[in-house]
Short mmCIF file of C-alpha atoms in Angstrom, two decimals:
data_model
loop_
_atom_site.label_atom_id
_atom_site.label_comp_id
_atom_site.label_asym_id
_atom_site.label_seq_id
_atom_site.Cartn_x
_atom_site.Cartn_y
_atom_site.Cartn_z
CA MET A 412 -44.57 89.46 114.05
CA GLU A 413 -44.61 92.74 112.17
CA ALA A 414 -41.57 94.24 110.47
CA SER A 415 -41.31 96.91 113.14
CA SER A 416 -41.05 94.29 115.87
CA GLN A 417 -38.72 91.95 114.02
CA SER A 418 -35.43 91.50 115.76
CA ALA A 419 -32.31 93.01 114.25
CA ILE A 420 -30.86 89.55 113.57
CA ILE A 421 -33.95 88.45 111.62
CA ARG A 422 -33.85 91.68 109.58
CA TYR A 423 -30.15 91.14 108.88
CA LEU A 424 -30.56 87.47 107.95
CA LYS A 425 -33.58 88.22 105.75
CA GLY A 426 -31.74 90.95 103.86
CA SER A 427 -28.44 89.10 103.63
CA GLY A 428 -30.13 85.86 102.55
CA LEU A 429 -32.02 87.69 99.82
CA ALA A 430 -28.87 89.55 98.74
CA CYS A 431 -26.86 86.32 98.73
CA SER A 432 -29.51 84.60 96.61
CA VAL A 433 -29.45 87.45 94.08
CA THR A 434 -25.64 87.36 94.08
CA LEU A 435 -25.39 83.63 93.49
CA LEU A 436 -28.14 83.51 90.86
CA LEU A 437 -26.51 86.33 88.90
CA PHE A 438 -23.12 84.65 89.33
CA ILE A 439 -24.54 81.42 87.87
CA PHE A 440 -26.11 83.39 85.00
CA TYR A 441 -22.80 85.11 84.22
CA THR A 442 -20.92 81.82 84.49
CA ILE A 443 -23.23 80.19 81.97
CA SER A 444 -23.15 83.17 79.60
CA LEU A 445 -19.36 83.64 79.81
CA GLY A 446 -18.57 79.95 79.61
CA ASP A 447 -16.04 78.24 81.81
CA ILE A 448 -14.84 80.28 84.77
CA ASN A 449 -11.84 78.93 86.62
CA GLN A 450 -12.27 78.33 90.32
CA PHE A 451 -16.08 78.48 90.25
CA LEU A 452 -16.49 77.27 93.84
CA LEU A 453 -13.87 79.65 95.18
CA LEU A 454 -15.56 82.59 93.46
CA ALA A 455 -19.00 81.52 94.75
CA PHE A 456 -17.54 81.30 98.26
CA ILE A 457 -15.86 84.71 97.97
CA LEU A 458 -19.10 86.31 96.77
CA THR A 459 -21.09 84.65 99.56
CA VAL A 460 -18.71 85.83 102.28
CA HIS A 461 -18.55 89.35 100.86
CA THR A 462 -22.33 89.49 100.54
CA TYR A 463 -22.81 88.72 104.22
CA ALA A 464 -20.08 91.21 105.20
CA GLY A 465 -21.62 93.86 102.96
CA ALA A 466 -25.04 93.13 104.43
CA ALA A 467 -23.72 93.98 107.90
CA ALA A 468 -22.68 97.38 106.57
CA GLY A 469 -26.02 97.63 104.77
CA GLU A 470 -27.92 97.03 108.01
CA LEU A 471 -26.03 99.89 109.64
CA LEU A 472 -26.73 102.11 106.64
CA LEU A 473 -30.44 101.27 106.78
CA GLN A 474 -30.48 102.39 110.41
CA LEU A 475 -28.79 105.66 109.45
CA LEU A 476 -31.32 106.26 106.65
CA LYS A 477 -34.32 105.38 108.85
CA PRO A 478 -35.16 109.04 109.64
CA LEU A 479 -35.55 109.67 105.90
CA GLU A 480 -38.08 106.86 105.33
CA THR A 481 -41.01 109.24 105.10
CA TRP A 482 -39.44 111.32 102.36
CA LEU A 483 -40.92 110.92 98.90
CA VAL A 484 -37.48 110.42 97.33
CA TYR A 485 -36.42 107.76 99.89
CA PRO A 486 -36.65 104.82 97.43
CA LEU A 487 -34.62 106.66 94.80
CA LEU A 488 -32.10 107.82 97.38
CA GLY A 489 -31.78 104.29 98.76
CA VAL A 490 -31.32 102.73 95.32
CA PHE A 491 -28.68 105.35 94.48
CA ILE A 492 -26.78 104.97 97.77
CA PHE A 493 -26.98 101.17 97.95
CA GLY A 494 -26.25 100.81 94.22
CA SER A 495 -23.21 103.08 94.52
CA LEU A 496 -21.91 101.25 97.56
CA GLY A 497 -22.55 97.93 95.81
CA ALA A 498 -20.49 99.16 92.85
CA LEU A 499 -17.66 100.17 95.18
CA HIS A 500 -17.86 96.81 96.93
CA GLY A 501 -17.70 95.07 93.55
CA LEU A 502 -14.68 97.15 92.60
CA PHE A 503 -13.05 96.20 95.91
CA ILE A 504 -13.65 92.50 95.16
CA ILE A 505 -12.25 92.87 91.65
CA LEU A 506 -9.10 94.62 92.82
CA THR A 507 -8.57 92.39 95.84
CA TYR A 508 -8.94 89.08 94.00
CA ASP A 509 -7.80 90.24 90.52
CA LEU A 510 -11.11 89.33 88.85
CA VAL A 511 -13.15 90.45 85.84
CA GLY A 512 -15.54 93.40 85.92
CA PHE A 513 -18.96 91.70 85.93
CA PHE A 514 -18.82 91.46 89.72
CA ILE A 515 -19.74 95.15 89.89
CA GLY A 516 -23.18 94.45 88.42
CA VAL A 517 -23.64 91.46 90.72
CA THR A 518 -22.80 93.40 93.87
CA MET A 519 -24.92 96.38 92.81
CA ALA A 520 -27.98 94.16 92.34
CA SER A 521 -27.23 92.42 95.62
CA SER A 522 -27.01 95.72 97.52
CA ILE A 523 -30.20 97.06 95.99
CA SER A 524 -32.07 93.84 96.86
CA PHE A 525 -30.84 94.23 100.45
CA PHE A 526 -32.23 97.79 100.50
CA PHE A 527 -35.68 96.54 99.46
CA SER A 528 -35.70 93.57 101.87
CA PRO A 529 -37.44 95.53 104.69
CA LEU A 530 -40.54 95.64 102.49
CA ILE A 531 -41.01 91.95 103.27
CA LYS A 532 -43.30 92.01 106.28
CA SER A 533 -44.32 88.34 106.47
CA ARG A 534 -42.54 86.29 109.12
CA PRO A 535 -42.56 83.05 107.04
CA LEU A 536 -41.16 84.92 104.03
CA SER A 537 -38.51 86.49 106.24
CA PHE A 538 -37.36 83.05 107.35
CA LEU A 539 -37.52 81.76 103.77
CA PHE A 540 -35.31 84.59 102.50
CA ALA A 541 -32.94 84.13 105.43
CA ALA A 542 -32.48 80.47 104.48
CA MET A 543 -32.33 80.95 100.69
CA GLY A 544 -28.78 82.33 100.47
CA PRO A 545 -27.02 79.59 102.45
CA SER A 546 -29.24 76.93 100.85
CA LEU A 547 -28.35 78.09 97.36
CA PHE A 548 -24.64 78.05 98.23
CA ILE A 549 -24.96 74.49 99.59
CA ILE A 550 -26.76 73.42 96.39
CA ILE A 551 -23.96 74.95 94.30
CA LEU A 552 -21.36 73.20 96.47
CA LEU A 553 -23.05 69.80 96.24
CA SER A 554 -23.68 70.17 92.50
CA SER A 555 -20.03 70.92 91.91
CA PHE A 556 -18.92 67.91 93.93
CA PHE A 557 -21.37 65.63 92.09
CA ALA A 558 -20.22 66.98 88.73
CA LYS A 559 -16.59 66.27 89.68
CA ALA A 560 -17.52 62.79 90.90
CA LEU A 561 -19.19 62.10 87.55
CA GLY A 562 -16.16 63.41 85.70
CA GLN A 563 -17.88 66.49 84.31
CA ASN A 564 -15.28 68.91 85.61
#
């Protein structure tokens, strides 16, 4: 199945799964570098939900930008637009949940990775990326529960 014939749901799941993976990996990196963050699981859940919601908006935006795909500046335009909207989405998350500012960088990277997801043409890779985001969240969830069970809270 070529990218042009991929269904809209597969395109959405591929992009959102990739964006969610980037989000959660950067979140883990920031958590390790900043030290203990209160409510780790809640923040991971919030970021996961917002990533999938933002990906729905991103899919619509990709459809609006489709006529510009042949332009030479399309990649730069896409990175600028998706990066800017990712920054605004990060700011929204910060203000809504009264959080620290590093979420802006996380959501920007997530949005930009969603923009580049249509470059993935392989059907197996599309399914892999679609499954990566939820799988990574489940691994984080199980790891947290095991750590609590072992008393390493």
